[in-house]
Coordinates of C-alpha atoms and ligand atoms in Angstrom, one line a residue:
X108 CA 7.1 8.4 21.9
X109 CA 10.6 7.1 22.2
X110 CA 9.6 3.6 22.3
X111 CA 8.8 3.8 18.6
X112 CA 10.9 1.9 16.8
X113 CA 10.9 4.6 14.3
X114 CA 12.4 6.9 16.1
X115 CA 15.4 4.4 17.3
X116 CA 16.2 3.0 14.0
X117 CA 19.7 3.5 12.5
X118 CA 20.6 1.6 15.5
X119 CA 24.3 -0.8 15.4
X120 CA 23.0 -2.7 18.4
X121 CA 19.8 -4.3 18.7
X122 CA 18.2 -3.6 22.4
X123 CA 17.8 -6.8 24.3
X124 CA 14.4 -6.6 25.1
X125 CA 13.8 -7.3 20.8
X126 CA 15.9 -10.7 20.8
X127 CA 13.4 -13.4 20.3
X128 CA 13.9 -16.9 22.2
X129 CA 15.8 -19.3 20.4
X130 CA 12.5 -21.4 19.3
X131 CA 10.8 -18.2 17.8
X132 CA 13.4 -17.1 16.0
X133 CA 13.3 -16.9 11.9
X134 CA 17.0 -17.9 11.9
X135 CA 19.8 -16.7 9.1
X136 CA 18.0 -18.9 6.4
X137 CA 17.1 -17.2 3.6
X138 CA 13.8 -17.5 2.7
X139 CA 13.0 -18.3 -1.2
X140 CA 10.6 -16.3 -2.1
X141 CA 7.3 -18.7 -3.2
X142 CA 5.3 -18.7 -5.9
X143 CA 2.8 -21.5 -4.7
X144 CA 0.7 -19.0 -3.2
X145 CA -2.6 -18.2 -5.8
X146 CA -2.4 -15.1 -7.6
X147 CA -6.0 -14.8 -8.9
X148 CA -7.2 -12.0 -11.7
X149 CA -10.7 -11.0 -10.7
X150 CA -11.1 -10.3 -14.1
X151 CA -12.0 -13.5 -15.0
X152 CA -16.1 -14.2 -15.3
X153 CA -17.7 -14.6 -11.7
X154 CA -18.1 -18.4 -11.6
X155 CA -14.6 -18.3 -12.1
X156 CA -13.9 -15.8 -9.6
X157 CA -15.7 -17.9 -7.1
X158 CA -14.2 -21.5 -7.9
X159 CA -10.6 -19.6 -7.5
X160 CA -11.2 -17.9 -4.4
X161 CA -12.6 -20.4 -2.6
X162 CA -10.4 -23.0 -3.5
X163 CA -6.7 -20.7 -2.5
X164 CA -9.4 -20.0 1.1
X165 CA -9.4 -23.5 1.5
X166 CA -5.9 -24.7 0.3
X167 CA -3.5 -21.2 1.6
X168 CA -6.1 -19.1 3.4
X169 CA -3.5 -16.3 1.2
X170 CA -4.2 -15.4 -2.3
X171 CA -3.2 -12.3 -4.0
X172 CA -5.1 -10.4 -6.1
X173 CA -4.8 -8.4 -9.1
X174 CA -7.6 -6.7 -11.3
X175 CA -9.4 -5.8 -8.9
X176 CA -10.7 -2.5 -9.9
X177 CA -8.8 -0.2 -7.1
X178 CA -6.8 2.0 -9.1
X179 CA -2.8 1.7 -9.6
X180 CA -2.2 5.6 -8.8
X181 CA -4.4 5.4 -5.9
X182 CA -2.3 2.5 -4.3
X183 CA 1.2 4.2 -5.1
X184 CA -0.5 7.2 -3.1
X185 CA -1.5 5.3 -0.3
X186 CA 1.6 3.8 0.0
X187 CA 3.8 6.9 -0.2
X188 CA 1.5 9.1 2.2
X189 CA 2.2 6.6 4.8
X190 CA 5.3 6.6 4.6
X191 CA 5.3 10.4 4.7
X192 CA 3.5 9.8 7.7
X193 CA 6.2 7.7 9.8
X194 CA 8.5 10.5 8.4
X195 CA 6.8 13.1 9.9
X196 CA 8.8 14.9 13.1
X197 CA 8.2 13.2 16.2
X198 CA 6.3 16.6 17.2
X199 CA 3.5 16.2 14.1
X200 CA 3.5 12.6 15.3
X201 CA 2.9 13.2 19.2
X202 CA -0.9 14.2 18.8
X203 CA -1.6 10.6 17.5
X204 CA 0.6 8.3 19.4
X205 CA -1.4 7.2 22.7
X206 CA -0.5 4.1 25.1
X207 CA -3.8 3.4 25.7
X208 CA -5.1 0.7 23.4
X209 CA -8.9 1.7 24.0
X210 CA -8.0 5.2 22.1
X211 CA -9.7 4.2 18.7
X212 CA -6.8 5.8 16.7
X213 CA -3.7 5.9 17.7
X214 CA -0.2 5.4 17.2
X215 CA 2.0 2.5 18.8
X216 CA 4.6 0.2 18.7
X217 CA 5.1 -3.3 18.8
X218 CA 2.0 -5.4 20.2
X219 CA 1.5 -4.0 23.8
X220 CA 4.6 -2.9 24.8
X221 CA 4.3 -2.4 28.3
X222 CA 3.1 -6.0 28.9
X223 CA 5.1 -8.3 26.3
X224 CA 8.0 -10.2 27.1
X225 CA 9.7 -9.1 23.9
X226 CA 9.4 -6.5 21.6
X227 CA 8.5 -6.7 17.9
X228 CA 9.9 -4.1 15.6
X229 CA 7.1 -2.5 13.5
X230 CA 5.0 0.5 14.8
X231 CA 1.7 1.1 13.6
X232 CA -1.3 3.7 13.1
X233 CA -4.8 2.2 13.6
X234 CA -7.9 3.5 13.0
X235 CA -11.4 2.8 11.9
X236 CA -12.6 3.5 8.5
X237 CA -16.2 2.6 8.1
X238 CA -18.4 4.8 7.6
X239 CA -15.7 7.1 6.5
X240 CA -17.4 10.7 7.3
X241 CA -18.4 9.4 11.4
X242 CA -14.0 8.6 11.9
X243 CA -12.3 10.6 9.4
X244 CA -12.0 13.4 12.1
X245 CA -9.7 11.3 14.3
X246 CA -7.3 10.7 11.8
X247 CA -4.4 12.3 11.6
X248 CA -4.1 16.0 10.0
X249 CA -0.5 15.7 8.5
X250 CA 0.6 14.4 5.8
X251 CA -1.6 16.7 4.8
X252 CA -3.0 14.9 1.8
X253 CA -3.7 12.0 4.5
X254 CA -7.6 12.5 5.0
X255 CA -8.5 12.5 1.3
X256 CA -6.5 9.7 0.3
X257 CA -7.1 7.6 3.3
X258 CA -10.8 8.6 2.8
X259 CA -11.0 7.7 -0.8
X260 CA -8.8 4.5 -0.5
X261 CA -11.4 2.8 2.5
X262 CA -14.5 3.4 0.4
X263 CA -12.1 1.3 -2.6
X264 CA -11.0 -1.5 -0.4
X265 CA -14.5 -1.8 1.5
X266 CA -16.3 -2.5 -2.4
X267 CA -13.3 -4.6 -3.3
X268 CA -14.1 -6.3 0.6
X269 CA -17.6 -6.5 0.2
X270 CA -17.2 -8.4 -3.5
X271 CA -14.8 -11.0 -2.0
X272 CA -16.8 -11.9 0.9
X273 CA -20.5 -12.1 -1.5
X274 CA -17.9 -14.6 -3.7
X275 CA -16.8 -16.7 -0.8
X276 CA -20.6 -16.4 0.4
X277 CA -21.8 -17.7 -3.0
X278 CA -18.8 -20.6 -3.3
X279 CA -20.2 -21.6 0.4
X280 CA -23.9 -21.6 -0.8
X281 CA -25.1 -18.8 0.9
X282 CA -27.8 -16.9 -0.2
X283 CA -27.0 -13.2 -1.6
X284 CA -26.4 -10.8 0.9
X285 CA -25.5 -13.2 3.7
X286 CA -22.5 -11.1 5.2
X287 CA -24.6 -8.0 5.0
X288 CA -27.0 -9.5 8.0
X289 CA -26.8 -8.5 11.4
X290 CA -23.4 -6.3 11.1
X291 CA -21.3 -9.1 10.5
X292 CA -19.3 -6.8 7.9
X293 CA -19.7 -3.9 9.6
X294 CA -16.6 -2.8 11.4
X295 CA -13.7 -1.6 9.4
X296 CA -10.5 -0.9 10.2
X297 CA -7.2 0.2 9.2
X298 CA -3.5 -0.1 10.3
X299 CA -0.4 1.9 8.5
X300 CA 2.6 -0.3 9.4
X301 CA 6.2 0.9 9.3
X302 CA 9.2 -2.2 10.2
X303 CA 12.4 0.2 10.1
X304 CA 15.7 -1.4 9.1
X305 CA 16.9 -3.8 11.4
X306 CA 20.4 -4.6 11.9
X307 CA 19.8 -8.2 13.1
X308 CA 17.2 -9.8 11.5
X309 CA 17.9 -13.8 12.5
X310 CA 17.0 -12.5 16.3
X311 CA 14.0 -10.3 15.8
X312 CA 10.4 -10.4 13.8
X313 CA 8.2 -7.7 12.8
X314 CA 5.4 -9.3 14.4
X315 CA 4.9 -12.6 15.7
X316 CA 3.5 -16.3 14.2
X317 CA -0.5 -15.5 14.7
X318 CA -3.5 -15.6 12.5
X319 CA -6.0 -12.4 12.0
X320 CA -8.7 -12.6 14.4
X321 CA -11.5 -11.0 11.6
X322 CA -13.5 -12.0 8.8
X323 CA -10.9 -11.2 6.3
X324 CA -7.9 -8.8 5.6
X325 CA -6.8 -6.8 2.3
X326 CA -2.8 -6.2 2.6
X327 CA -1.4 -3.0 0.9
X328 CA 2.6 -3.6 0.3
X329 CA 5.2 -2.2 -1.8
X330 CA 8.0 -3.9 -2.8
X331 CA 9.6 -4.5 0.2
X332 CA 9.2 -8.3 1.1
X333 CA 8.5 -9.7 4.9
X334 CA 5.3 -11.5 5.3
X335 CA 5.7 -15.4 5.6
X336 CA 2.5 -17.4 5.8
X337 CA 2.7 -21.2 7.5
X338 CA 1.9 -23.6 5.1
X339 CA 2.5 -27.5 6.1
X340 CA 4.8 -26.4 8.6
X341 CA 6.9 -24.3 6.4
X342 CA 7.4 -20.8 6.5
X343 CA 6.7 -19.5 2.5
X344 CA 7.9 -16.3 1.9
X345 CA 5.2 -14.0 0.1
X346 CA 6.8 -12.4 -3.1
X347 CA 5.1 -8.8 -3.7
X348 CA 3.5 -8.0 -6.7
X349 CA 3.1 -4.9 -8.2
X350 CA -0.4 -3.5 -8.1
X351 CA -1.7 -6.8 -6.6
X352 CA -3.2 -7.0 -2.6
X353 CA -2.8 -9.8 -0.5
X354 CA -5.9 -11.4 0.9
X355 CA -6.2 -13.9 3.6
X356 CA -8.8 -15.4 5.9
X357 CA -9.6 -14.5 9.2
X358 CA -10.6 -16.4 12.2
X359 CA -13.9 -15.4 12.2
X360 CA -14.3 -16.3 8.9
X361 CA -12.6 -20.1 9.4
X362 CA -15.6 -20.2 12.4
X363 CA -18.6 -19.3 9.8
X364 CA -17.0 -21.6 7.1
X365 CA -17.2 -24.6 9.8
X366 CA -13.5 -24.6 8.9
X367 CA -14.0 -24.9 5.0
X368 CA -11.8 -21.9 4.8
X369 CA -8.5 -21.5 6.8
X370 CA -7.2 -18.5 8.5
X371 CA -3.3 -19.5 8.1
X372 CA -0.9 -17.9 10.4
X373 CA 1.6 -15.6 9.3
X374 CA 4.7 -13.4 10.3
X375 CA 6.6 -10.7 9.1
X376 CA 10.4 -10.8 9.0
X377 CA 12.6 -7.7 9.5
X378 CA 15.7 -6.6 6.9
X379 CA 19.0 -5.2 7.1
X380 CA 18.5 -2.6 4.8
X381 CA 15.0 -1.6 3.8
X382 CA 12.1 -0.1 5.9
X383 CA 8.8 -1.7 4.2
X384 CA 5.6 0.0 4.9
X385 CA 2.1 -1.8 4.8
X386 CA -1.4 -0.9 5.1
X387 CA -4.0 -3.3 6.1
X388 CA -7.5 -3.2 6.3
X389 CA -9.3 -5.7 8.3
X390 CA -13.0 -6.2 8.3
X391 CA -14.3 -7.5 11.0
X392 CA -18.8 -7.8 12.7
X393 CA -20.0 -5.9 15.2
X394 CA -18.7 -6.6 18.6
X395 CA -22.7 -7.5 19.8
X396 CA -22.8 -10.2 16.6
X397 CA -23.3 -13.5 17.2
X398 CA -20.8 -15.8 15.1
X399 CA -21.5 -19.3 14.2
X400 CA -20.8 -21.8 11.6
X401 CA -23.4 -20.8 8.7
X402 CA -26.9 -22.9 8.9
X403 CA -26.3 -23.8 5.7
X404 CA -23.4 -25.7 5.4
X405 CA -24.1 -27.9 8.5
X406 CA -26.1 -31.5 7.9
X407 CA -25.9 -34.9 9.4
X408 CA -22.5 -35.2 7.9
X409 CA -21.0 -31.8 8.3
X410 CA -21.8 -31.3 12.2
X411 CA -20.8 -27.9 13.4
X412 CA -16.9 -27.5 14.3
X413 CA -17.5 -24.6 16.4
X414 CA -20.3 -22.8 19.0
X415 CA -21.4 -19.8 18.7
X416 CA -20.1 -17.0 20.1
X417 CA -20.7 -13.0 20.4
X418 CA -18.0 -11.5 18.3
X419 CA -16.9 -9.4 21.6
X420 CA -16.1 -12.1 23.5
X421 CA -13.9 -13.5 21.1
X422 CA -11.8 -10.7 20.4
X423 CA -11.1 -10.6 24.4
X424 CA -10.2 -14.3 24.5
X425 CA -8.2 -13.5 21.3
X426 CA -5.8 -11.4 22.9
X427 CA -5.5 -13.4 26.1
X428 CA -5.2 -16.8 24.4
X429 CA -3.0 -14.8 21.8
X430 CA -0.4 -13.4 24.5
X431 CA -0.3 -16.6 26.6
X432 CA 0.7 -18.7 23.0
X433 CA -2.6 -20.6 22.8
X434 CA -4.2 -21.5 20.2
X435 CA -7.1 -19.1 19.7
X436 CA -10.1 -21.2 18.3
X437 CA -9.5 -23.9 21.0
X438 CA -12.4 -22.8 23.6
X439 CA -14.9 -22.1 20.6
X440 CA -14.3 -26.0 19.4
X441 CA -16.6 -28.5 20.0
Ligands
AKG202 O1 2.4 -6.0 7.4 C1 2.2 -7.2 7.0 O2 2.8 -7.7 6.1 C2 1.2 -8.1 7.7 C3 0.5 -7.5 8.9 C4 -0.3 -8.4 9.7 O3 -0.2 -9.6 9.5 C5 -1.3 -7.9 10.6 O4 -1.3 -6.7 10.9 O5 -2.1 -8.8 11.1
FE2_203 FE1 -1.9 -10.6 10.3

């Protein structure tokens, strides 16, 4: 418990063993905040819809998103019951925090701790959310308003989920229903991120340059900003918009696409004086599926970029590849 960050914050001195090497370091620049990133209103008509969201997939692999029919009171609640929860006394918070990264919820720091080099300053509480009455029992109990919100906010995100990826499905000429086969949306998770307050943010990141592993990711933030996405080899600040979620394109889903979507990779940044809290929620297939660029997009002149794979396998050479700085996709190209 006292390697959470959480519980070492307020600190003058940053420990060592969080200083970045030179090469990985965000710097003192300050980052302007962009504004080429899409925002898309899903209220638009669905051709519309699709045309946008595909195109940001392609160009950014980030959009954000507003109107898209999760409510505004159910976000600010979300957002402030997890902060409550990195409040909580250490005691409340010792029944959830476990070392053991097979534990399928748990609290943690940093990436994995005991093995990294260097230490990133965000702790996090991830668990699965889908279907919401067969995990709901290993969340926490405290805050106590947790459960019922968390509960209520999953079944949101996974509709809002499920509409984006039958969009991107019918922008890629898929038939209906194509991400419902075989599991491949079937896994849900979620993470509750808290970066504390760091007193030296040109040294230290929140979490490293990498790009999500899954089919795609919805990105609950307040108004705290942090999260850079790589674009051209430039690091664009995200600015945060009220009531909107970020989206962005997973590996998984760059693999299906034959690379007609990109999964960009993105950091997060620490600051000097604000803790920002996030929740994610990443969906990803079943471990047994297999992954492969779609049938339908491949012809004589769009041969497949990638082999296919079971969804397992990848998440293990993920991590490894991940840790050792390769790049991830490298082994499944062809
Ligand atoms: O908290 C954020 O802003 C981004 C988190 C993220 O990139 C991740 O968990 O993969
Ligand atoms: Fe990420």
């Amino acid at each position: 418990m006292d390697k959470l960050i959480s519980s070492r914050c307020n600190l003058q001195h940053w420990p060592d063993s969080y200083v970045l090497p030179p090469e990985s370091r965000p710097g003192e620049e300050e980052f302007a905040l962009c504004e080429v990133i899409p925002v898309i209103d899903l209220g638009q008509d669905r051709a519309e819809n699709v045309q946008q969201v595909l195109k940001a997939g392609q160009e950014f692999g980030f959009f954000q998103l507003t109107n898209h029919g999760v409510s505004k009171k159910l976000m600010i609640d979300v957002l402030e019951v997890a902060e409550e929860f990195f409040e909580l006394p250490i005691e409340d918070k010792a029944s959830v925090y476990s070392e053991d990264p097979k534990r399928s919820c748990r609290l943690y720091t940093s990436i994995d701790y005991d093995k990294e080099k260097v230490h990133f300053w965000r702790d996090s509480l991830r668990h699965p959310c889908h279907p919401v009455d067969e995990h709901i029992r290993c969340w926490p109990e405290k805050p106590a308003r947790y459960r019922e919100l968390l509960g209520k906010y999953s079944v949101e995100v996974r509709k809002l989920s499920m509409l984006l990826l039958e969009l991107i499905g019918e922008g890629l000429g898929q038939e209906s229903g194509f991400f419902e086969r075989g599991e491949l949306n079937r896994v849900q998770l979620m993470a509750l991120n808290c970066y504390p307050p760091c007193p030296n943010p040109s040294l230290t990141l929140g979490l490293p340059r990498h790009g999500d592993v899954n089919l795609i990711t919805v990105l609950l933030q307040g108004p705290v900003h942090g999260l850079q996405v790589l674009n051209d080899g430039q690091w664009l600040a995200l600015q945060p918009l009220p009531d909107a979620f970020v989206i962005n394109i997973g590996l998984a889903l760059q693999i299906i696409s034959n690379g007609k979507l990109r999964s960009a990779e993105h950091r997060v940044t620490t600051n000097r004086t604000s803790a920002r809290t996030t929740v994610t929620t990443f969906i990803h297939p079943s471990g047994d599926c297999l992954v492969e660029p779609a049938k339908v997009i491949i012809n004589n002149h769009n041969p497949p970029l990638y082999r296919s794979f079971l969804y397992k396998d990848f998440l293990s050479t993920y991590i490894v590849d991940t840790y050792e700085g390769k790049p991830p996709l490298k082994r499944y190209t062809l």
